[in-house]
CSV table of C-alpha atoms in Angstrom, one decimal:
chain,number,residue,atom,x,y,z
A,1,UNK,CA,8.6,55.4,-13.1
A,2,UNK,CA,9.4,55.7,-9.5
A,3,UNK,CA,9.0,52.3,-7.4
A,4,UNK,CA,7.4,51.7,-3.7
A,5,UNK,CA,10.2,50.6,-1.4
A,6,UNK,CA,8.9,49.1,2.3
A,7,UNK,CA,11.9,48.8,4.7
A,8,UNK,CA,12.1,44.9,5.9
A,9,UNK,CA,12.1,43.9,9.5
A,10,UNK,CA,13.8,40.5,9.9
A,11,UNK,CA,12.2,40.3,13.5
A,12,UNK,CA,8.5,40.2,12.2
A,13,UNK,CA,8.4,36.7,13.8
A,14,UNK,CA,4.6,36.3,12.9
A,15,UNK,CA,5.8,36.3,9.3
A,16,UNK,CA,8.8,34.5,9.3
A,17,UNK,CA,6.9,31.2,11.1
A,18,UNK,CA,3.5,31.4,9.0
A,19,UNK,CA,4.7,28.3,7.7
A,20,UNK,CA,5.3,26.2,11.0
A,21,UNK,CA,2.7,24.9,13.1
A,22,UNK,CA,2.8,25.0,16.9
A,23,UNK,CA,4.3,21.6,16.9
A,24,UNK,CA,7.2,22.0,14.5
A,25,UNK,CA,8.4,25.5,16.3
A,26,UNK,CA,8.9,22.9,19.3
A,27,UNK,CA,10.7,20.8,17.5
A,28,UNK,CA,12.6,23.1,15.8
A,29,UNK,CA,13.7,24.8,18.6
A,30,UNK,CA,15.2,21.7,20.8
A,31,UNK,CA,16.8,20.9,17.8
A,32,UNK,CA,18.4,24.1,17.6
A,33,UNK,CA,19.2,23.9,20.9
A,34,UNK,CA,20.8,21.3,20.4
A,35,UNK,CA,22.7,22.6,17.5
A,36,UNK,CA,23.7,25.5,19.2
A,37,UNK,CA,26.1,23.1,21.4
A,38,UNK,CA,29.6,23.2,19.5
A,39,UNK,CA,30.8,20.6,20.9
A,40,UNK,CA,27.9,18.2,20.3
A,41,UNK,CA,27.7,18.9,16.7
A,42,UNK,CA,31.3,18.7,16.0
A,43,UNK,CA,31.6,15.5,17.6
A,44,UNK,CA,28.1,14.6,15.3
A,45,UNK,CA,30.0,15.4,12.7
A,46,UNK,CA,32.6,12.5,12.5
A,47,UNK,CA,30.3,10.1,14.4
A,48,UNK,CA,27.1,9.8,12.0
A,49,UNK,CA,29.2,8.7,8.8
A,50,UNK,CA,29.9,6.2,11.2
A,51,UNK,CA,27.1,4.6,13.0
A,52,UNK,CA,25.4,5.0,9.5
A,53,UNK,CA,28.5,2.9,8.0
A,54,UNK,CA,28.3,0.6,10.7
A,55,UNK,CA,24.5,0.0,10.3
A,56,UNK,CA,23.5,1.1,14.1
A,57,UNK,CA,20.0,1.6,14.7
A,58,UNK,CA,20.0,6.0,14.9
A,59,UNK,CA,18.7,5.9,11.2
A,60,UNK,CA,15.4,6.9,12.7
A,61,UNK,CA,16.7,9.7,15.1
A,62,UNK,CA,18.5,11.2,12.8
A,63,UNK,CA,15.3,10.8,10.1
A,64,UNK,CA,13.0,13.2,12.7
A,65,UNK,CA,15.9,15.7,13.2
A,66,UNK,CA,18.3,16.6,11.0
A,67,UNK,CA,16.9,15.2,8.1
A,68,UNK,CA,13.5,16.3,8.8
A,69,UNK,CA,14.8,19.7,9.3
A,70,UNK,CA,16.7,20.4,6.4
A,71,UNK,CA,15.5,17.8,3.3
A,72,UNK,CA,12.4,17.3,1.4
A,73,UNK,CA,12.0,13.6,1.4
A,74,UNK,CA,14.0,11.1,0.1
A,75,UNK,CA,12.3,10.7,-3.7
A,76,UNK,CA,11.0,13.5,-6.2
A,77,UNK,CA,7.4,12.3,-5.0
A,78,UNK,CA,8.4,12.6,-1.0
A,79,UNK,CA,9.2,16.6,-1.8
A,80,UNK,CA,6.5,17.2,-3.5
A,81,UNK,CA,4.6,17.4,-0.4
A,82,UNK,CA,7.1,20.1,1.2
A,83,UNK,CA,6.8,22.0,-2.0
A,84,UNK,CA,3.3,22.2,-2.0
A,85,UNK,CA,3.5,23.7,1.4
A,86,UNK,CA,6.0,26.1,0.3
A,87,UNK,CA,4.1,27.1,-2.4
A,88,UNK,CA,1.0,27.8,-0.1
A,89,UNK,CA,3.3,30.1,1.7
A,90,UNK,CA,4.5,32.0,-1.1
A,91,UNK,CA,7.9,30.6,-1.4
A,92,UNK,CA,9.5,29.6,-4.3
A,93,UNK,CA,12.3,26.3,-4.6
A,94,UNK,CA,15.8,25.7,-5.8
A,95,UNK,CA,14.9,21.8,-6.5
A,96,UNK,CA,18.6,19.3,-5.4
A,97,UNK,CA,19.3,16.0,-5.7
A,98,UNK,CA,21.7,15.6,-3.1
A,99,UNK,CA,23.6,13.4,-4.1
A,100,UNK,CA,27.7,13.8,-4.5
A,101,UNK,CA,30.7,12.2,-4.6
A,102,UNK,CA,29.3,8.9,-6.7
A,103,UNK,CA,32.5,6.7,-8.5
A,104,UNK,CA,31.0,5.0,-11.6
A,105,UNK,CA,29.2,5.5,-14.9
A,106,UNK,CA,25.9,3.9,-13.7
A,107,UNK,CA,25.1,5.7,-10.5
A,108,UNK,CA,26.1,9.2,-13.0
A,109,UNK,CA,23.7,8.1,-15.6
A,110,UNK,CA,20.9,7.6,-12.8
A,111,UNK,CA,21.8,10.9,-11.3
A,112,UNK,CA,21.8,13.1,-14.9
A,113,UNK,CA,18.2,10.8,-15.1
A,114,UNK,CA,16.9,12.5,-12.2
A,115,UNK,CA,17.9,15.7,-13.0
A,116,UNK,CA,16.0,15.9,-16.3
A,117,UNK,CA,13.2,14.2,-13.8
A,118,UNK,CA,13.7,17.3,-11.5
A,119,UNK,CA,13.0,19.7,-14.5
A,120,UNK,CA,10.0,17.9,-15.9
A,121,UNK,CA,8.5,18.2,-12.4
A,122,UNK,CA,9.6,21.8,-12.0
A,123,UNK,CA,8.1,22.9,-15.0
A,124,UNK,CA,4.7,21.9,-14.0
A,125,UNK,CA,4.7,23.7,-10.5
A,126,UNK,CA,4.5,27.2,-10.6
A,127,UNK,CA,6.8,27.8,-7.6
A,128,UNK,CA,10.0,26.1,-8.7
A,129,UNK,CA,12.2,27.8,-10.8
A,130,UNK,CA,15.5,26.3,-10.9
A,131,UNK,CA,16.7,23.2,-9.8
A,132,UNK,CA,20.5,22.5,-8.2
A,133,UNK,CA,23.5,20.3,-10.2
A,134,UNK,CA,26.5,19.1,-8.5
A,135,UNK,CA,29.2,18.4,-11.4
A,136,UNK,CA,30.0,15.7,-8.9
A,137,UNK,CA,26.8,13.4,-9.4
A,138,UNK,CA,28.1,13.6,-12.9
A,139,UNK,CA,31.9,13.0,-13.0
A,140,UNK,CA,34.3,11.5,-10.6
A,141,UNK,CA,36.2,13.6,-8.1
A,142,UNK,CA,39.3,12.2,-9.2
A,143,UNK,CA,39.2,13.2,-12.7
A,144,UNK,CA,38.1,16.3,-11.8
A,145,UNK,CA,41.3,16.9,-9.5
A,146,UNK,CA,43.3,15.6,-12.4
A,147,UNK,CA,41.9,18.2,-15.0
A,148,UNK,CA,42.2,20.8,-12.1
A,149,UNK,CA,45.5,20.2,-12.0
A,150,UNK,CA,45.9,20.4,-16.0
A,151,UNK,CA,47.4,16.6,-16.2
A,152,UNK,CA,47.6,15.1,-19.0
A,153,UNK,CA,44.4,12.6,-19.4
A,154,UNK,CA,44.2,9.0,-21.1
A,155,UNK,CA,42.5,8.4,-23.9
A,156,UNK,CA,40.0,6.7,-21.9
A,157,UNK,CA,39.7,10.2,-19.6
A,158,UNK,CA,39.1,12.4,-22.3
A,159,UNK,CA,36.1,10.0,-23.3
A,160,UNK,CA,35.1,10.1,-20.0
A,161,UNK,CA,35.2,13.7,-19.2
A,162,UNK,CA,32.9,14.2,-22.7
A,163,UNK,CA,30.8,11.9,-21.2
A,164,UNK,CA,30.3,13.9,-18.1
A,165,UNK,CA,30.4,17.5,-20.1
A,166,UNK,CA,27.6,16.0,-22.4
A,167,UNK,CA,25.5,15.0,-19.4
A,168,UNK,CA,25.3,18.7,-18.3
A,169,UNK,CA,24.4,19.5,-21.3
A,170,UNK,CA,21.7,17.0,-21.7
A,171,UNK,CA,20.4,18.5,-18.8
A,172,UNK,CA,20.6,21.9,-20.0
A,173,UNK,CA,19.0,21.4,-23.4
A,174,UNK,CA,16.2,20.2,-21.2
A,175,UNK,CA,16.3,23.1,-18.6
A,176,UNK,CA,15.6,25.4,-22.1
A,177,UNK,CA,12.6,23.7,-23.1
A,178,UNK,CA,10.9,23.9,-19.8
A,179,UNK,CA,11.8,27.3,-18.9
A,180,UNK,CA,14.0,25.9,-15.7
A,181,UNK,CA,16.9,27.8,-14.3
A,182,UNK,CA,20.4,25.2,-13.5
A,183,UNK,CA,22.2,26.4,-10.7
A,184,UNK,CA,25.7,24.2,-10.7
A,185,UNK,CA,27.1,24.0,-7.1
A,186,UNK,CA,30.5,24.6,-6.4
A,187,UNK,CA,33.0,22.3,-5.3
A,188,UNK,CA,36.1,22.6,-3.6
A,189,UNK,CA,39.1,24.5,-4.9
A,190,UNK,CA,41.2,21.7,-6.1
A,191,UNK,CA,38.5,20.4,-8.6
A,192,UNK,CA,36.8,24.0,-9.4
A,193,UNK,CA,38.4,24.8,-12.8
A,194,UNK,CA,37.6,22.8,-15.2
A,195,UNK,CA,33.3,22.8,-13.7
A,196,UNK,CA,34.2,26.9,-14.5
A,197,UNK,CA,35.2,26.2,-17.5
A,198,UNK,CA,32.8,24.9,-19.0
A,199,UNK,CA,29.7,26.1,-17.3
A,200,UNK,CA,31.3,29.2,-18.7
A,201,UNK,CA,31.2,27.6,-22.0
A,202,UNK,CA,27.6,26.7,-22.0
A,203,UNK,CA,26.0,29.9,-20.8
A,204,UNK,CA,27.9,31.6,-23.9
A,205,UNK,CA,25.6,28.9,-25.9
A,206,UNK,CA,22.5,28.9,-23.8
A,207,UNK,CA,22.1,32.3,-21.9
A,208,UNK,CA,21.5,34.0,-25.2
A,209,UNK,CA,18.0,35.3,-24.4
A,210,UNK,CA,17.6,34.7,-20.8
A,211,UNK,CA,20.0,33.3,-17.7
A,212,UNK,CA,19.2,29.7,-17.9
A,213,UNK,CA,22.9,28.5,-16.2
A,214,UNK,CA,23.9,29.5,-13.0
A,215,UNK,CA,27.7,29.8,-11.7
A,216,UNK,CA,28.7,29.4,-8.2
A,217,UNK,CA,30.8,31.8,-6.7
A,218,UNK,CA,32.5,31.0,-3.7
A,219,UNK,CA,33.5,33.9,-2.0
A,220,UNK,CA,35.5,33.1,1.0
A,221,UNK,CA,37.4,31.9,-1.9
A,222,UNK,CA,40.7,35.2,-2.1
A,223,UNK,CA,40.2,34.5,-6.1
A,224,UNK,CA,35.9,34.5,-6.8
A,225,UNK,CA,35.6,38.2,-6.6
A,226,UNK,CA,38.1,38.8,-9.5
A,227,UNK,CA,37.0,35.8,-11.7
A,228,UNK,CA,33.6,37.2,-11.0
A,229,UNK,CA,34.6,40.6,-12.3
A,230,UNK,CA,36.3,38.9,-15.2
A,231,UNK,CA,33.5,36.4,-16.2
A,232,UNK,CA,30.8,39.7,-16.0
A,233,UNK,CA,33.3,40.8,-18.7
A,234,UNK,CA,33.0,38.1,-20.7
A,235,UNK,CA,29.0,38.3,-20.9
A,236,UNK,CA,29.3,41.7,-21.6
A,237,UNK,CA,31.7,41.4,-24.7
A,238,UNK,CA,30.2,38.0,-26.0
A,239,UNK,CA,26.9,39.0,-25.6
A,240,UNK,CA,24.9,36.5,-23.2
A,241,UNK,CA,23.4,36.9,-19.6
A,242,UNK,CA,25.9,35.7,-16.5
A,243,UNK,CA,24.1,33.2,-14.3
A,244,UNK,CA,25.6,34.1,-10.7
A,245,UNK,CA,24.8,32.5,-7.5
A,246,UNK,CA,26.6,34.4,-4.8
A,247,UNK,CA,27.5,32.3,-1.8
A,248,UNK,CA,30.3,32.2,1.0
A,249,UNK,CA,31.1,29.1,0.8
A,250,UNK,CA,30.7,25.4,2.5
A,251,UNK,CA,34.4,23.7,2.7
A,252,UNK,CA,36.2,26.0,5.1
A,253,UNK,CA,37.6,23.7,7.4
A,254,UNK,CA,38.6,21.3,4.5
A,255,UNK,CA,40.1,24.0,2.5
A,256,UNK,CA,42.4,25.0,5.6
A,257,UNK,CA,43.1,21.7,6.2
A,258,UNK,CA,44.2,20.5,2.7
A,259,UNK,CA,46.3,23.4,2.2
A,260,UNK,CA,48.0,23.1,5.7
A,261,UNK,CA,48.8,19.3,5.0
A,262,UNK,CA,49.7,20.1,1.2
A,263,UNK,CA,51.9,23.0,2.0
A,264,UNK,CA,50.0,26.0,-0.8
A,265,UNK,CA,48.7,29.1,1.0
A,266,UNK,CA,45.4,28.9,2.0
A,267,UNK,CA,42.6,29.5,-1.0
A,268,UNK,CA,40.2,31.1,1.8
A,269,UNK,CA,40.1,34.4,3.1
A,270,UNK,CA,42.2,34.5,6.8
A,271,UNK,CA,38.8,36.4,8.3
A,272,UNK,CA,35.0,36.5,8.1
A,273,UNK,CA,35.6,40.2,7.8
A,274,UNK,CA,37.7,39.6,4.6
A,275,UNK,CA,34.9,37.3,3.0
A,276,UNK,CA,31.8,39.9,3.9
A,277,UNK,CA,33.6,42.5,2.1
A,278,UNK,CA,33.8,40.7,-0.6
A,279,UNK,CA,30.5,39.5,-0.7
A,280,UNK,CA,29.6,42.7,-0.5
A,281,UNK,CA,31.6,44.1,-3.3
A,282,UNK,CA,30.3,40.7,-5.2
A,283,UNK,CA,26.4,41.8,-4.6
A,284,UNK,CA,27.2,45.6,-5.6
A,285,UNK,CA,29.4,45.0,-9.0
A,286,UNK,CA,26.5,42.6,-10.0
A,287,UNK,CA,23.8,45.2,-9.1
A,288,UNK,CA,25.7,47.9,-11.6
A,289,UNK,CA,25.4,45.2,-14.2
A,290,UNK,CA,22.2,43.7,-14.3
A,291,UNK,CA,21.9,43.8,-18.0
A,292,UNK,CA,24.5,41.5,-18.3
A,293,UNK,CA,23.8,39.9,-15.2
A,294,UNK,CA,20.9,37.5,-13.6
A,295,UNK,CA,22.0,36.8,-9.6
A,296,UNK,CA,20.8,34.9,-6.9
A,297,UNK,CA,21.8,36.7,-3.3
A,298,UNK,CA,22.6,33.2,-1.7
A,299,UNK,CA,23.1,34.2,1.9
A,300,UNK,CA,21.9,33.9,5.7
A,301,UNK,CA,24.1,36.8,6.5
A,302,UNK,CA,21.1,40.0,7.1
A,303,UNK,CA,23.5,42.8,6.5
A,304,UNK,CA,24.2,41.3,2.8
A,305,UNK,CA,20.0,40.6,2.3
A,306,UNK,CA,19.6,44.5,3.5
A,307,UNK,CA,22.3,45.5,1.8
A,308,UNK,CA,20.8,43.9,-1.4
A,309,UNK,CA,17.7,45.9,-0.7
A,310,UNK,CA,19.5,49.3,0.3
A,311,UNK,CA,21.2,49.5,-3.5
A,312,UNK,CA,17.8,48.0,-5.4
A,313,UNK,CA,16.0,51.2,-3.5
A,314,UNK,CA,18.9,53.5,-4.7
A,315,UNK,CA,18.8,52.0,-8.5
A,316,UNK,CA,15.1,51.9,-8.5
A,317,UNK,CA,15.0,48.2,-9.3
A,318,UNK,CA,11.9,46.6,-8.4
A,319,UNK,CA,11.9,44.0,-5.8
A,320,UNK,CA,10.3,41.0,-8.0
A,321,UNK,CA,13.2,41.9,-10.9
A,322,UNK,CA,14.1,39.0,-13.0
A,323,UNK,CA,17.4,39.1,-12.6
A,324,UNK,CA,17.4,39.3,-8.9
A,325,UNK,CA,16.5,36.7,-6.2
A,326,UNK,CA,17.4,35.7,-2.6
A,327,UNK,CA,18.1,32.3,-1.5
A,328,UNK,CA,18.0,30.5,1.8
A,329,UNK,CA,18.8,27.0,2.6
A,330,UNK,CA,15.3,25.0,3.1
A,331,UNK,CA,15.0,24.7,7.3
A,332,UNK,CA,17.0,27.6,8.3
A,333,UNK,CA,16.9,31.6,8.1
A,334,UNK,CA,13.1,31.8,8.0
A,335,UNK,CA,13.3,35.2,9.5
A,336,UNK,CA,14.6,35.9,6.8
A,337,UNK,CA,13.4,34.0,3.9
A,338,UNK,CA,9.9,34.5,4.8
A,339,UNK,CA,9.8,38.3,5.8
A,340,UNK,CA,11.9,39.6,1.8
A,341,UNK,CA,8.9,37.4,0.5
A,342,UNK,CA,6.4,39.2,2.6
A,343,UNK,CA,7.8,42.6,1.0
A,344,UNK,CA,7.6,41.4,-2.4
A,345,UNK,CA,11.0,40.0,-3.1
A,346,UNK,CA,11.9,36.6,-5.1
A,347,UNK,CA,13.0,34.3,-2.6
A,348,UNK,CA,13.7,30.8,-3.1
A,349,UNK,CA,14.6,27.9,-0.3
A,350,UNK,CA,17.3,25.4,-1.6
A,351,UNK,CA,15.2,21.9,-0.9
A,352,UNK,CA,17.3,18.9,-1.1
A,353,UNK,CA,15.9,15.7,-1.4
A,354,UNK,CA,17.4,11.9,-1.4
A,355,UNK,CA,18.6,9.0,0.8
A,356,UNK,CA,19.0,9.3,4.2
A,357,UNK,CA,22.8,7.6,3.4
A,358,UNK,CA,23.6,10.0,0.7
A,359,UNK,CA,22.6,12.7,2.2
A,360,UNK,CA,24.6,13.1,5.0
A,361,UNK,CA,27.7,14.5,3.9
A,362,UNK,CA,25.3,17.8,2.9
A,363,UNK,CA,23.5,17.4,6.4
A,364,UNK,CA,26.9,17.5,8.3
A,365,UNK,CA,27.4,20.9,6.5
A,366,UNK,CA,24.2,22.6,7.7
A,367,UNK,CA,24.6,21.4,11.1
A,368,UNK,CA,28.6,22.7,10.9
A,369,UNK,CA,27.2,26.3,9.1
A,370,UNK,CA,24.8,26.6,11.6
A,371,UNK,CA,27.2,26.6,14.4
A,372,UNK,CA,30.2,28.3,12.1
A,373,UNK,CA,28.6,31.8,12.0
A,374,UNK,CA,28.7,33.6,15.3
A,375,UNK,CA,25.7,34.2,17.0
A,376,UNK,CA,23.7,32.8,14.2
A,377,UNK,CA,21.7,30.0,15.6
A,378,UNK,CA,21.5,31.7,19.4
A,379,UNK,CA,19.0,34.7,16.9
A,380,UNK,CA,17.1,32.2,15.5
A,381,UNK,CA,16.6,30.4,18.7
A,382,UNK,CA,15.7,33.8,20.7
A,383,UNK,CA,13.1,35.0,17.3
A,384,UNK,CA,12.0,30.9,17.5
A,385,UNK,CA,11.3,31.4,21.3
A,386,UNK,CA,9.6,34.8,20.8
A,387,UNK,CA,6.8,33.3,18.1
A,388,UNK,CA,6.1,30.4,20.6
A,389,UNK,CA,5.4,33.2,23.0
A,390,UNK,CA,3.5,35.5,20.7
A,391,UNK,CA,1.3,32.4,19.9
A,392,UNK,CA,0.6,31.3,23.6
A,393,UNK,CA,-0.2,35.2,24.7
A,394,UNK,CA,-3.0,35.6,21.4
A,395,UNK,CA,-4.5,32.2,22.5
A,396,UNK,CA,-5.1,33.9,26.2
A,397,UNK,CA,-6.4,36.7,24.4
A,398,UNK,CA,-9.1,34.6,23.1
């Protein structure tokens, strides 16, 4: 059975802003504006973590802009509102807690709490099918870098660490009997491993029937494409679906630095160019595999999205495919987000959700991404500033 394909026009500005009244475009576009000024948002950057720290009154700027922008609310029932509104629009949710980097047992057992929350919520709403997991809201960095790093453990680490494993899996187990999706973030290199590991080990247990786990690939990261070839293997010969989430990748500045100050060759590709080819590479191996593989097309690049579309038109897959989706982050890359779901293609916005406080470590990285890709923020100022146009010349026409 042949399939209908419809080439897709990321410049349909109509469609990409269906979801923004007049008001928010406005907004939207000073802050981008804003955004688009290196400069100001490097120097953002170090200075929020401060003023927050040092309890200055710019909670409520920063509330209104950045955190309006990019986050759901700061509790499960703040988001539900924004989900609701996605929902009306057609769009579909990657539900996160975002919060990271947490040091004790407590604040671990309150996060795995929410995340079974998260699903129980998810499960009733038809337009959120996975929810986000960062092995860091469930494990301390440190003992992560220490198992990276294959050190031997204490006997009061190794209980630790099978506290932390049996968290995820709590959360899995859960994720199965509501029919939710768990995509686990990725981290940075030097604690990746052993969050592989044994995401790797749970999919072989619960991916039997359908792609319930999701890995993070990373692939500015020189080594993701291989270990994404390998892993494709493994589902093949061991008989269970690959959960892949194909990104680029969030730390590259860290990464540099670390390596630079640690004296190990760099774990990132040297180029952009280096990393879109194997993104690339990344989307097509996975589209020659799809019955071993279910994979999410995380990405604000277009040429990857169309490229995504050019092979499913060549394979005959269907756009609304179950083992294919697209993902943008939640306040960016509407054009994009917006016009695949117009065409009949599972999209999903990443919607994060928490405390102003912990929050900002993630809201430092959209407002870096957004400035890191060349030319990206300057197209979605010029489409932003051609839908507040359109609008004005239809409402003369009336």
């Amino acid at each position: 059975m042949s399939v209908t394909f419809q080439r897709v026009s990321f410049d349909d500005t109509a469609a990409a802003f269906s979801f923004r009244d007049d008001r928010e475009l406005k907004r939207i576009y000073w802050l981008f504006w804003l955004m688009n000024l290196g400069w100001l948002t490097h120097l953002a950057k170090y200075l929020i973590p401060v003023v927050i720290r040092l309890h200055l009154p710019v909670k409520k700027w920063i509330r209104n802009t950045l955190y309006q922008q990019f986050c759901g609310g700061e509790t499960l029932e703040d988001v539900m509102q924004t989900a609701k509104r996605l929902d009306n629009a057609g769009m579909h949710i990657i539900l996160d807690y975002g919060v990271e980097g947490k040091e004790t047992e407590e604040v671990f057992e309150h996060t795995c709490a929410e995340y079974i929350r998260m699903i129980t919520y998810a499960a009733r709403e038809s337009n959120i099918p996975f929810i986000a997991v960062k092995m860091t809201g469930l494990a301390r960095t440190q003992l992560l870098e220490k198992l990276h790093a294959q050190h031997t453990l204490s006997e009061a680490e190794e209980t630790e660490w099978q506290r932390a494993c049996q968290r995820l899996e709590r959360i899995v187990k859960e994720a199965v009997q509501h029919h939710i999706g768990v995509m686990v973030d990725a981290e940075e290199s030097w604690i990746q491993s052993p969050i592989d590991e044994w995401v790797m080990k749970l999919m072989q247990t619960y991916n039997q029937q359908t792609a319930v786990l999701f890995q993070t690939y990373q692939l500015y990261r020189t080594d993701r494409l291989a270990l994404l070839k390998s892993h494709v293997h493994q589902a093949k010969e061991n008989g269970f679906i690959l959960g892949a989430k194909l990104v680029r990748g969030a730390y590259l500045e860290k990464e540099r630095k670390r390596a630079a100050e640690k004296g190990y060759p760099s774990p990132v590709h040297a180029s952009k160019t280096a990393t879109d080819q194997d993104y690339n590479e990344a989307i097509q191996y996975c589209m020659n595999y799809l019955d071993h593989v279910s994979c999410c097309i995380a990405t604000h690049n277009e040429n990857s999205c169309q490229l995504t579309i050019q092979l499913m038109e060549e394979k005959q897959i269907p756009p609304h495919h179950p083992h294919v989706c697209f993902s943008q982050l939640y306040g960016m890359s509407d054009h994009i987000s917006f016009n695949l779901s117009k065409h009949g293609y599972r999209v999903c916005k990443y919607l994060p959700y928490g405390p102003l406080e912990d929050v900002i470590p993630y809201l430092m990285r959209r407002a870096q991404e957004n400035t890191s890709v060349a030319g990206q923020t300057s197209r979605e100022l010029r489409l932003i500033k051609q839908e507040i146009a359109r609008r004005k010349a239809m409402q003369l026409v009336r």
